[in-house]
Amino acid sequence: MSLRPLIVGNWKMNGTRASLSEARAIDRAAQRLAWADVALAPPFTLLYPVHAEVEHIRVGAQDLSTEECGAFTGEVSASMLADAGAQFVIIGHSERRSRHGEDDAALVAKCGRAVDAGLSVILCVGEPLDVRDAAEAEPYVLAQLDAVLPDMAATGPEIGEVVTVAYEPVWAIGTGRSASAPEISAMHRVIRDLLVRRYGEAGGRSVRILYGGSVNGTNAREILALPEVNGALVGGASLTSQSFMSIVLAAGADDAG
Ligand code: PEP
C-alpha cells in the first residue's frame, strides 16, 4: 500500500518549555524529509508553544472533552484545541481507557466533537495480554474500532483526511516488548478489511493504519517496512529529537536505499 507514512510522537505527560528545543530540532529534521509526514502530540500546556515554533510537522492533542464548553473544570474542548493550533487529536489511547474509564460512548462523543471542530482523529485500539492469550485479539480490536469509527457524509472530506487508526496492543505500550511482525501484519489486515466494509474503496485506499507499542530506532525499520503498516505512534522514543528521528528515518530506509 503506497500511503505516505505518518510518524506521530505522543509526549504523554512529559515536557515543559525546555522541551521546545526538541520540537524545533524535530521540525528542522522533518523539513529535509521527502518520504514521511511527522507529527507531535505534546501535553495541552505545550500545544500552542509547539505550534508557534514549528513549520514542517503537524501538531495535535492527546485527548479532548466530550463537551463543547461550560462548567467542566479541567476539561479542554475540541474548538479550544483547534484555537491552540491542533490539527488532530488522539482518541481512545489505552491509558485513557484504563486509567480514566473512557468507554465507547465517551469515545464516540469525543470523535464527533473533534470532527465537528475540523480536527482529524487518531483512533487508538488494542487488546490487553489476556485477550491475546485467549486468541480473541482480532474480534476485540475490531469491536473497539467499529464502535468509534465516525459515519462520514458522502460529500465530506475523504475519510483518510479525517481518520487515522493506531493499533497499539496494550501489552506492548511502554514495555519494551513490541508485537511481532506477523502479529502486526495480521491485525492491520483485519483492520483494513473493516475500513473497507465501513467506507468502501476510500477506506482501503486512504486511511492510514499506524502501529504503536515500544517502537524504537532498532525495531522501526522492520515494522515500518511491513506493507500493512502506514506509520507509527511512538511514546517514549519520541521525547528526544535523536531517538524520534531515528524512527522517522527508518520509515524512509527503503526509499533511501
Ligand atoms: C503510546 O503510548 O502510544 C506508545 C506507543 O508508547 P511507547 O512507544 O512508549 O510504547
PDB file of C-alpha atoms and ligand atoms in Angstrom:
ATOM      1  CA  MET A   1       0.000   0.000   0.000  1.00  0.00           C
ATOM      2  CA  SER A   2       1.571   3.264  -1.032  1.00  0.00           C
ATOM      3  CA  LEU A   3       0.265   5.601   1.642  1.00  0.00           C
ATOM      4  CA  ARG A   4       2.790   8.184   2.738  1.00  0.00           C
ATOM      5  CA  PRO A   5       3.974   7.079   6.205  1.00  0.00           C
ATOM      6  CA  LEU A   6       2.945   9.120   9.239  1.00  0.00           C
ATOM      7  CA  ILE A   7       5.119   9.069  12.350  1.00  0.00           C
ATOM      8  CA  VAL A   8       3.454  10.579  15.415  1.00  0.00           C
ATOM      9  CA  GLY A   9       5.191  11.309  18.708  1.00  0.00           C
ATOM     10  CA  ASN A  10       2.958  11.145  21.797  1.00  0.00           C
ATOM     11  CA  TRP A  11       4.759  13.003  24.566  1.00  0.00           C
ATOM     12  CA  LYS A  12       2.141  11.963  27.136  1.00  0.00           C
ATOM     13  CA  MET A  13       2.601  13.881  30.424  1.00  0.00           C
ATOM     14  CA  ASN A  14       6.155  14.855  29.605  1.00  0.00           C
ATOM     15  CA  GLY A  15       7.673  18.146  28.596  1.00  0.00           C
ATOM     16  CA  THR A  16       7.981  21.741  29.686  1.00  0.00           C
ATOM     17  CA  ARG A  17       9.005  24.799  27.690  1.00  0.00           C
ATOM     18  CA  ALA A  18      12.555  23.457  27.888  1.00  0.00           C
ATOM     19  CA  SER A  19      11.378  20.707  25.522  1.00  0.00           C
ATOM     20  CA  LEU A  20      10.631  23.204  22.763  1.00  0.00           C
ATOM     21  CA  SER A  21      14.213  22.782  21.592  1.00  0.00           C
ATOM     22  CA  GLU A  22      13.414  19.116  20.860  1.00  0.00           C
ATOM     23  CA  ALA A  23      10.315  20.116  18.889  1.00  0.00           C
ATOM     24  CA  ARG A  24      12.380  22.632  16.918  1.00  0.00           C
ATOM     25  CA  ALA A  25      15.028  20.014  16.162  1.00  0.00           C
ATOM     26  CA  ILE A  26      12.375  17.539  15.002  1.00  0.00           C
ATOM     27  CA  ASP A  27      10.829  20.234  12.812  1.00  0.00           C
ATOM     28  CA  ARG A  28      14.184  21.123  11.230  1.00  0.00           C
ATOM     29  CA  ALA A  29      14.940  17.473  10.508  1.00  0.00           C
ATOM     30  CA  ALA A  30      11.438  16.865   9.115  1.00  0.00           C
ATOM     31  CA  GLN A  31      11.910  19.725   6.651  1.00  0.00           C
ATOM     32  CA  ARG A  32      14.518  17.661   4.843  1.00  0.00           C
ATOM     33  CA  LEU A  33      12.338  14.552   4.517  1.00  0.00           C
ATOM     34  CA  ALA A  34      10.511  13.673   1.366  1.00  0.00           C
ATOM     35  CA  TRP A  35       9.101  10.338   2.476  1.00  0.00           C
ATOM     36  CA  ALA A  36       7.089  10.828   5.642  1.00  0.00           C
ATOM     37  CA  ASP A  37       4.678  13.075   7.493  1.00  0.00           C
ATOM     38  CA  VAL A  38       5.773  13.835  11.033  1.00  0.00           C
ATOM     39  CA  ALA A  39       3.560  14.920  13.917  1.00  0.00           C
ATOM     40  CA  LEU A  40       3.840  15.629  17.622  1.00  0.00           C
ATOM     41  CA  ALA A  41       1.199  15.427  20.337  1.00  0.00           C
ATOM     42  CA  PRO A  42       2.602  17.383  23.289  1.00  0.00           C
ATOM     43  CA  PRO A  43       0.676  17.935  26.532  1.00  0.00           C
ATOM     44  CA  PHE A  44      -2.015  20.633  26.454  1.00  0.00           C
ATOM     45  CA  THR A  45       0.325  23.197  28.026  1.00  0.00           C
ATOM     46  CA  LEU A  46       2.736  22.935  25.098  1.00  0.00           C
ATOM     47  CA  LEU A  47       0.221  22.787  22.285  1.00  0.00           C
ATOM     48  CA  TYR A  48       0.316  26.427  21.326  1.00  0.00           C
ATOM     49  CA  PRO A  49       4.042  26.887  22.099  1.00  0.00           C
ATOM     50  CA  VAL A  50       4.961  23.918  19.875  1.00  0.00           C
ATOM     51  CA  HIS A  51       2.543  25.082  17.174  1.00  0.00           C
ATOM     52  CA  ALA A  52       4.211  28.509  17.240  1.00  0.00           C
ATOM     53  CA  GLU A  53       7.705  27.016  16.880  1.00  0.00           C
ATOM     54  CA  VAL A  54       7.236  24.537  14.036  1.00  0.00           C
ATOM     55  CA  GLU A  55       6.510  24.770  10.324  1.00  0.00           C
ATOM     56  CA  HIS A  56       7.056  21.333   8.835  1.00  0.00           C
ATOM     57  CA  ILE A  57       5.331  18.988  11.238  1.00  0.00           C
ATOM     58  CA  ARG A  58       1.732  18.587  12.396  1.00  0.00           C
ATOM     59  CA  VAL A  59       0.745  19.317  15.963  1.00  0.00           C
ATOM     60  CA  GLY A  60      -2.087  17.655  17.827  1.00  0.00           C
ATOM     61  CA  ALA A  61      -3.501  16.875  21.249  1.00  0.00           C
ATOM     62  CA  GLN A  62      -3.623  13.680  23.265  1.00  0.00           C
ATOM     63  CA  ASP A  63      -7.251  13.943  24.371  1.00  0.00           C
ATOM     64  CA  LEU A  64     -10.276  16.232  24.365  1.00  0.00           C
ATOM     65  CA  SER A  65     -13.512  16.746  26.248  1.00  0.00           C
ATOM     66  CA  THR A  66     -16.825  15.165  25.328  1.00  0.00           C
ATOM     67  CA  GLU A  67     -18.317  18.633  25.910  1.00  0.00           C
ATOM     68  CA  GLU A  68     -18.043  21.845  23.930  1.00  0.00           C
ATOM     69  CA  CYS A  69     -17.967  24.491  26.668  1.00  0.00           C
ATOM     70  CA  GLY A  70     -19.261  25.329  30.111  1.00  0.00           C
ATOM     71  CA  ALA A  71     -18.857  24.165  33.690  1.00  0.00           C
ATOM     72  CA  PHE A  72     -16.458  21.263  33.117  1.00  0.00           C
ATOM     73  CA  THR A  73     -13.495  22.083  35.328  1.00  0.00           C
ATOM     74  CA  GLY A  74     -10.222  20.827  33.941  1.00  0.00           C
ATOM     75  CA  GLU A  75     -11.605  19.867  30.532  1.00  0.00           C
ATOM     76  CA  VAL A  76     -10.381  21.134  27.144  1.00  0.00           C
ATOM     77  CA  SER A  77     -12.748  21.211  24.180  1.00  0.00           C
ATOM     78  CA  ALA A  78     -12.184  20.458  20.517  1.00  0.00           C
ATOM     79  CA  SER A  79     -12.570  24.093  19.488  1.00  0.00           C
ATOM     80  CA  MET A  80     -10.026  25.141  22.149  1.00  0.00           C
ATOM     81  CA  LEU A  81      -7.575  22.620  20.707  1.00  0.00           C
ATOM     82  CA  ALA A  82      -8.124  23.961  17.204  1.00  0.00           C
ATOM     83  CA  ASP A  83      -7.683  27.503  18.518  1.00  0.00           C
ATOM     84  CA  ALA A  84      -4.357  26.469  20.078  1.00  0.00           C
ATOM     85  CA  GLY A  85      -3.121  25.173  16.731  1.00  0.00           C
ATOM     86  CA  ALA A  86      -4.025  21.499  16.930  1.00  0.00           C
ATOM     87  CA  GLN A  87      -4.719  19.766  13.628  1.00  0.00           C
ATOM     88  CA  PHE A  88      -5.511  16.369  15.105  1.00  0.00           C
ATOM     89  CA  VAL A  89      -6.323  14.655  18.363  1.00  0.00           C
ATOM     90  CA  ILE A  90      -5.556  11.191  19.694  1.00  0.00           C
ATOM     91  CA  ILE A  91      -8.701   9.419  20.906  1.00  0.00           C
ATOM     92  CA  GLY A  92      -9.010   6.222  22.935  1.00  0.00           C
ATOM     93  CA  HIS A  93      -5.398   5.751  23.966  1.00  0.00           C
ATOM     94  CA  SER A  94      -5.235   2.715  26.257  1.00  0.00           C
ATOM     95  CA  GLU A  95      -4.048   4.905  29.139  1.00  0.00           C
ATOM     96  CA  ARG A  96      -7.230   6.982  28.794  1.00  0.00           C
ATOM     97  CA  ARG A  97      -9.391   3.869  28.530  1.00  0.00           C
ATOM     98  CA  SER A  98      -7.866   2.099  31.536  1.00  0.00           C
ATOM     99  CA  ARG A  99      -6.931   4.963  33.869  1.00  0.00           C
ATOM    100  CA  HIS A 100      -9.797   7.328  33.114  1.00  0.00           C
ATOM    101  CA  GLY A 101     -12.551   4.819  32.414  1.00  0.00           C
ATOM    102  CA  GLU A 102     -13.251   6.026  28.892  1.00  0.00           C
ATOM    103  CA  ASP A 103     -15.891   3.815  27.311  1.00  0.00           C
ATOM    104  CA  ASP A 104     -17.218   3.586  23.765  1.00  0.00           C
ATOM    105  CA  ALA A 105     -19.906   6.221  24.403  1.00  0.00           C
ATOM    106  CA  ALA A 106     -17.324   8.756  25.577  1.00  0.00           C
ATOM    107  CA  LEU A 107     -15.049   7.986  22.645  1.00  0.00           C
ATOM    108  CA  VAL A 108     -17.875   8.365  20.136  1.00  0.00           C
ATOM    109  CA  ALA A 109     -18.735  11.744  21.688  1.00  0.00           C
ATOM    110  CA  LYS A 110     -15.107  12.849  21.576  1.00  0.00           C
ATOM    111  CA  CYS A 111     -14.767  11.746  17.975  1.00  0.00           C
ATOM    112  CA  GLY A 112     -17.877  13.697  16.997  1.00  0.00           C
ATOM    113  CA  ARG A 113     -16.643  16.837  18.747  1.00  0.00           C
ATOM    114  CA  ALA A 114     -13.250  16.584  17.079  1.00  0.00           C
ATOM    115  CA  VAL A 115     -14.628  16.065  13.578  1.00  0.00           C
ATOM    116  CA  ASP A 116     -17.124  18.916  14.021  1.00  0.00           C
ATOM    117  CA  ALA A 117     -14.253  21.222  15.034  1.00  0.00           C
ATOM    118  CA  GLY A 118     -12.276  20.292  11.908  1.00  0.00           C
ATOM    119  CA  LEU A 119      -9.712  18.159  13.707  1.00  0.00           C
ATOM    120  CA  SER A 120      -8.598  14.851  12.311  1.00  0.00           C
ATOM    121  CA  VAL A 121      -8.575  11.927  14.725  1.00  0.00           C
ATOM    122  CA  ILE A 122      -6.131   9.166  15.539  1.00  0.00           C
ATOM    123  CA  LEU A 123      -8.296   6.361  16.898  1.00  0.00           C
ATOM    124  CA  CYS A 124      -6.350   4.014  19.170  1.00  0.00           C
ATOM    125  CA  VAL A 125      -7.311   0.389  19.589  1.00  0.00           C
ATOM    126  CA  GLY A 126      -5.517  -2.583  21.098  1.00  0.00           C
ATOM    127  CA  GLU A 127      -6.026  -5.681  23.182  1.00  0.00           C
ATOM    128  CA  PRO A 128      -4.715  -6.494  26.665  1.00  0.00           C
ATOM    129  CA  LEU A 129      -2.487  -9.523  27.107  1.00  0.00           C
ATOM    130  CA  ASP A 130      -5.172 -11.852  28.497  1.00  0.00           C
ATOM    131  CA  VAL A 131      -7.274 -11.206  25.403  1.00  0.00           C
ATOM    132  CA  ARG A 132      -4.363 -12.036  23.103  1.00  0.00           C
ATOM    133  CA  ASP A 133      -3.550 -15.137  25.127  1.00  0.00           C
ATOM    134  CA  ALA A 134      -7.162 -16.246  24.715  1.00  0.00           C
ATOM    135  CA  ALA A 135      -6.832 -15.840  20.919  1.00  0.00           C
ATOM    136  CA  GLU A 136      -9.535 -13.145  20.998  1.00  0.00           C
ATOM    137  CA  ALA A 137      -7.411 -10.183  19.916  1.00  0.00           C
ATOM    138  CA  GLU A 138      -8.894  -9.656  16.455  1.00  0.00           C
ATOM    139  CA  PRO A 139     -12.595  -9.586  17.415  1.00  0.00           C
ATOM    140  CA  TYR A 140     -11.762  -7.455  20.466  1.00  0.00           C
ATOM    141  CA  VAL A 141      -9.896  -4.832  18.435  1.00  0.00           C
ATOM    142  CA  LEU A 142     -12.438  -4.801  15.619  1.00  0.00           C
ATOM    143  CA  ALA A 143     -15.281  -4.262  18.100  1.00  0.00           C
ATOM    144  CA  GLN A 144     -13.363  -1.360  19.684  1.00  0.00           C
ATOM    145  CA  LEU A 145     -12.821   0.229  16.306  1.00  0.00           C
ATOM    146  CA  ASP A 146     -16.247  -0.401  14.822  1.00  0.00           C
ATOM    147  CA  ALA A 147     -17.809   1.281  17.870  1.00  0.00           C
ATOM    148  CA  VAL A 148     -15.959   4.549  17.405  1.00  0.00           C
ATOM    149  CA  LEU A 149     -15.408   4.985  13.651  1.00  0.00           C
ATOM    150  CA  PRO A 150     -17.422   8.034  12.578  1.00  0.00           C
ATOM    151  CA  ASP A 151     -20.097   7.882   9.895  1.00  0.00           C
ATOM    152  CA  MET A 152     -18.953  10.220   7.160  1.00  0.00           C
ATOM    153  CA  ALA A 153     -21.140  12.237   4.839  1.00  0.00           C
ATOM    154  CA  ALA A 154     -20.703  11.140   1.231  1.00  0.00           C
ATOM    155  CA  THR A 155     -19.954  14.723   0.220  1.00  0.00           C
ATOM    156  CA  GLY A 156     -17.472  15.498   3.013  1.00  0.00           C
ATOM    157  CA  PRO A 157     -13.695  15.202   3.039  1.00  0.00           C
ATOM    158  CA  GLU A 158     -12.110  11.871   2.129  1.00  0.00           C
ATOM    159  CA  ILE A 159     -12.145   9.543   5.102  1.00  0.00           C
ATOM    160  CA  GLY A 160      -8.349   9.293   5.190  1.00  0.00           C
ATOM    161  CA  GLU A 161      -8.095  13.036   5.755  1.00  0.00           C
ATOM    162  CA  VAL A 162     -10.196  12.692   8.874  1.00  0.00           C
ATOM    163  CA  VAL A 163      -9.425   9.277  10.347  1.00  0.00           C
ATOM    164  CA  THR A 164      -6.171   7.505  11.156  1.00  0.00           C
ATOM    165  CA  VAL A 165      -6.177   4.245  13.100  1.00  0.00           C
ATOM    166  CA  ALA A 166      -3.439   3.296  15.564  1.00  0.00           C
ATOM    167  CA  TYR A 167      -3.186  -0.366  16.529  1.00  0.00           C
ATOM    168  CA  GLU A 168      -1.464  -0.429  19.909  1.00  0.00           C
ATOM    169  CA  PRO A 169      -1.522  -3.727  21.804  1.00  0.00           C
ATOM    170  CA  VAL A 170      -1.772  -2.744  25.476  1.00  0.00           C
ATOM    171  CA  TRP A 171       0.929  -5.221  26.458  1.00  0.00           C
ATOM    172  CA  ALA A 172       3.378  -3.550  24.072  1.00  0.00           C
ATOM    173  CA  ILE A 173       2.928   0.040  25.247  1.00  0.00           C
ATOM    174  CA  GLY A 174       5.871   1.262  27.274  1.00  0.00           C
ATOM    175  CA  THR A 175       7.030  -2.288  27.994  1.00  0.00           C
ATOM    176  CA  GLY A 176       9.927  -2.604  25.586  1.00  0.00           C
ATOM    177  CA  ARG A 177       8.128  -5.614  24.057  1.00  0.00           C
ATOM    178  CA  SER A 178       6.855  -4.828  20.580  1.00  0.00           C
ATOM    179  CA  ALA A 179       4.363  -7.077  18.805  1.00  0.00           C
ATOM    180  CA  SER A 180       5.962  -9.382  16.252  1.00  0.00           C
ATOM    181  CA  ALA A 181       5.845  -8.610  12.553  1.00  0.00           C
ATOM    182  CA  PRO A 182       3.308 -11.413  11.826  1.00  0.00           C
ATOM    183  CA  GLU A 183       1.086 -10.239  14.725  1.00  0.00           C
ATOM    184  CA  ILE A 184       1.157  -6.666  13.435  1.00  0.00           C
ATOM    185  CA  SER A 185       0.506  -7.629   9.811  1.00  0.00           C
ATOM    186  CA  ALA A 186      -2.386  -9.907  10.691  1.00  0.00           C
ATOM    187  CA  MET A 187      -4.106  -7.287  12.854  1.00  0.00           C
ATOM    188  CA  HIS A 188      -3.576  -4.496  10.327  1.00  0.00           C
ATOM    189  CA  ARG A 189      -5.103  -6.668   7.603  1.00  0.00           C
ATOM    190  CA  VAL A 190      -8.324  -7.256   9.527  1.00  0.00           C
ATOM    191  CA  ILE A 191      -8.486  -3.563  10.443  1.00  0.00           C
ATOM    192  CA  ARG A 192      -8.134  -2.709   6.753  1.00  0.00           C
ATOM    193  CA  ASP A 193     -10.959  -5.101   5.910  1.00  0.00           C
ATOM    194  CA  LEU A 194     -13.175  -3.346   8.452  1.00  0.00           C
ATOM    195  CA  LEU A 195     -12.297   0.066   6.999  1.00  0.00           C
ATOM    196  CA  VAL A 196     -13.313  -1.173   3.547  1.00  0.00           C
ATOM    197  CA  ARG A 197     -16.581  -2.530   4.932  1.00  0.00           C
ATOM    198  CA  ARG A 198     -17.299   0.803   6.616  1.00  0.00           C
ATOM    199  CA  TYR A 199     -16.053   3.254   3.966  1.00  0.00           C
ATOM    200  CA  GLY A 200     -15.761   1.308   0.744  1.00  0.00           C
ATOM    201  CA  GLU A 201     -12.848   1.830  -1.587  1.00  0.00           C
ATOM    202  CA  ALA A 202     -11.715   5.032   0.194  1.00  0.00           C
ATOM    203  CA  GLY A 203     -11.346   3.078   3.425  1.00  0.00           C
ATOM    204  CA  GLY A 204      -8.978   0.754   1.645  1.00  0.00           C
ATOM    205  CA  ARG A 205      -7.011   3.442  -0.113  1.00  0.00           C
ATOM    206  CA  SER A 206      -6.818   6.499   2.100  1.00  0.00           C
ATOM    207  CA  VAL A 207      -6.892   5.643   5.816  1.00  0.00           C
ATOM    208  CA  ARG A 208      -3.515   5.169   7.449  1.00  0.00           C
ATOM    209  CA  ILE A 209      -3.108   2.381   9.999  1.00  0.00           C
ATOM    210  CA  LEU A 210      -0.247   3.072  12.406  1.00  0.00           C
ATOM    211  CA  TYR A 211       1.397   0.603  14.745  1.00  0.00           C
ATOM    212  CA  GLY A 212       2.255   1.664  18.287  1.00  0.00           C
ATOM    213  CA  GLY A 213       3.922  -0.176  21.143  1.00  0.00           C
ATOM    214  CA  SER A 214       7.619   0.047  22.020  1.00  0.00           C
ATOM    215  CA  VAL A 215       8.686   1.257  18.587  1.00  0.00           C
ATOM    216  CA  ASN A 216      12.300   2.405  18.717  1.00  0.00           C
ATOM    217  CA  GLY A 217      15.248   3.082  16.451  1.00  0.00           C
ATOM    218  CA  THR A 218      16.178  -0.596  16.437  1.00  0.00           C
ATOM    219  CA  ASN A 219      12.857  -2.221  15.521  1.00  0.00           C
ATOM    220  CA  ALA A 220      11.330   0.602  13.461  1.00  0.00           C
ATOM    221  CA  ARG A 221      12.770  -0.442  10.135  1.00  0.00           C
ATOM    222  CA  GLU A 222      11.319  -3.952  10.275  1.00  0.00           C
ATOM    223  CA  ILE A 223       7.912  -2.718  11.479  1.00  0.00           C
ATOM    224  CA  LEU A 224       7.627   0.186   9.054  1.00  0.00           C
ATOM    225  CA  ALA A 225       8.660  -1.997   6.123  1.00  0.00           C
ATOM    226  CA  LEU A 226       5.557  -4.168   6.589  1.00  0.00           C
ATOM    227  CA  PRO A 227       3.210  -3.434   3.697  1.00  0.00           C
ATOM    228  CA  GLU A 228       0.210  -3.281   6.051  1.00  0.00           C
ATOM    229  CA  VAL A 229       1.815  -0.591   8.243  1.00  0.00           C
ATOM    230  CA  ASN A 230       1.417   3.070   7.281  1.00  0.00           C
ATOM    231  CA  GLY A 231       3.385   4.628  10.105  1.00  0.00           C
ATOM    232  CA  ALA A 232       3.891   4.579  13.855  1.00  0.00           C
ATOM    233  CA  LEU A 233       2.570   6.118  17.050  1.00  0.00           C
ATOM    234  CA  VAL A 234       5.573   6.494  19.315  1.00  0.00           C
ATOM    235  CA  GLY A 235       5.610   7.210  23.047  1.00  0.00           C
ATOM    236  CA  GLY A 236       8.874   7.010  24.966  1.00  0.00           C
ATOM    237  CA  ALA A 237      11.136   7.193  21.936  1.00  0.00           C
ATOM    238  CA  SER A 238       9.538  10.451  20.763  1.00  0.00           C
ATOM    239  CA  LEU A 239      10.811  12.542  23.661  1.00  0.00           C
ATOM    240  CA  THR A 240      14.145  13.450  22.111  1.00  0.00           C
ATOM    241  CA  SER A 241      14.715  14.504  18.552  1.00  0.00           C
ATOM    242  CA  GLN A 242      17.548  11.998  18.255  1.00  0.00           C
ATOM    243  CA  SER A 243      15.524   8.908  19.154  1.00  0.00           C
ATOM    244  CA  PHE A 244      12.385  10.106  17.358  1.00  0.00           C
ATOM    245  CA  MET A 245      14.181  10.979  14.150  1.00  0.00           C
ATOM    246  CA  SER A 246      15.874   7.578  14.093  1.00  0.00           C
ATOM    247  CA  ILE A 247      12.357   6.133  13.734  1.00  0.00           C
ATOM    248  CA  VAL A 248      11.326   8.677  11.118  1.00  0.00           C
ATOM    249  CA  LEU A 249      14.478   7.903   9.139  1.00  0.00           C
ATOM    250  CA  ALA A 250      13.644   4.192   9.312  1.00  0.00           C
ATOM    251  CA  ALA A 251      10.333   4.958   7.597  1.00  0.00           C
ATOM    252  CA  GLY A 252      12.322   6.042   4.575  1.00  0.00           C
ATOM    253  CA  ALA A 253      15.038   3.414   4.804  1.00  0.00           C
ATOM    254  CA  ASP A 254      13.874   1.538   1.720  1.00  0.00           C
ATOM    255  CA  ASP A 255      13.327   4.748  -0.289  1.00  0.00           C
ATOM    256  CA  ALA A 256      16.735   5.995   0.741  1.00  0.00           C
ATOM    257  CA  GLY A 257      18.258   2.622  -0.104  1.00  0.00           C
TER     258      GLY A 257
HETATM  259  C1  PEP B   1       1.992   5.050  23.160  1.00  0.00           C
HETATM  260  O1  PEP B   1       1.835   5.455  24.305  1.00  0.00           O
HETATM  261  O2  PEP B   1       1.157   5.337  22.285  1.00  0.00           O
HETATM  262  C2  PEP B   1       3.155   4.233  22.883  1.00  0.00           C
HETATM  263  C3  PEP B   1       3.173   3.555  21.783  1.00  0.00           C
HETATM  264  O3  PEP B   1       4.135   4.234  23.844  1.00  0.00           O
HETATM  265  P1  PEP B   1       5.585   3.530  23.701  1.00  0.00           P
HETATM  266  O4  PEP B   1       6.124   3.859  22.331  1.00  0.00           O
HETATM  267  O5  PEP B   1       6.399   4.146  24.800  1.00  0.00           O
HETATM  268  O6  PEP B   1       5.371   2.077  23.861  1.00  0.00           O
END
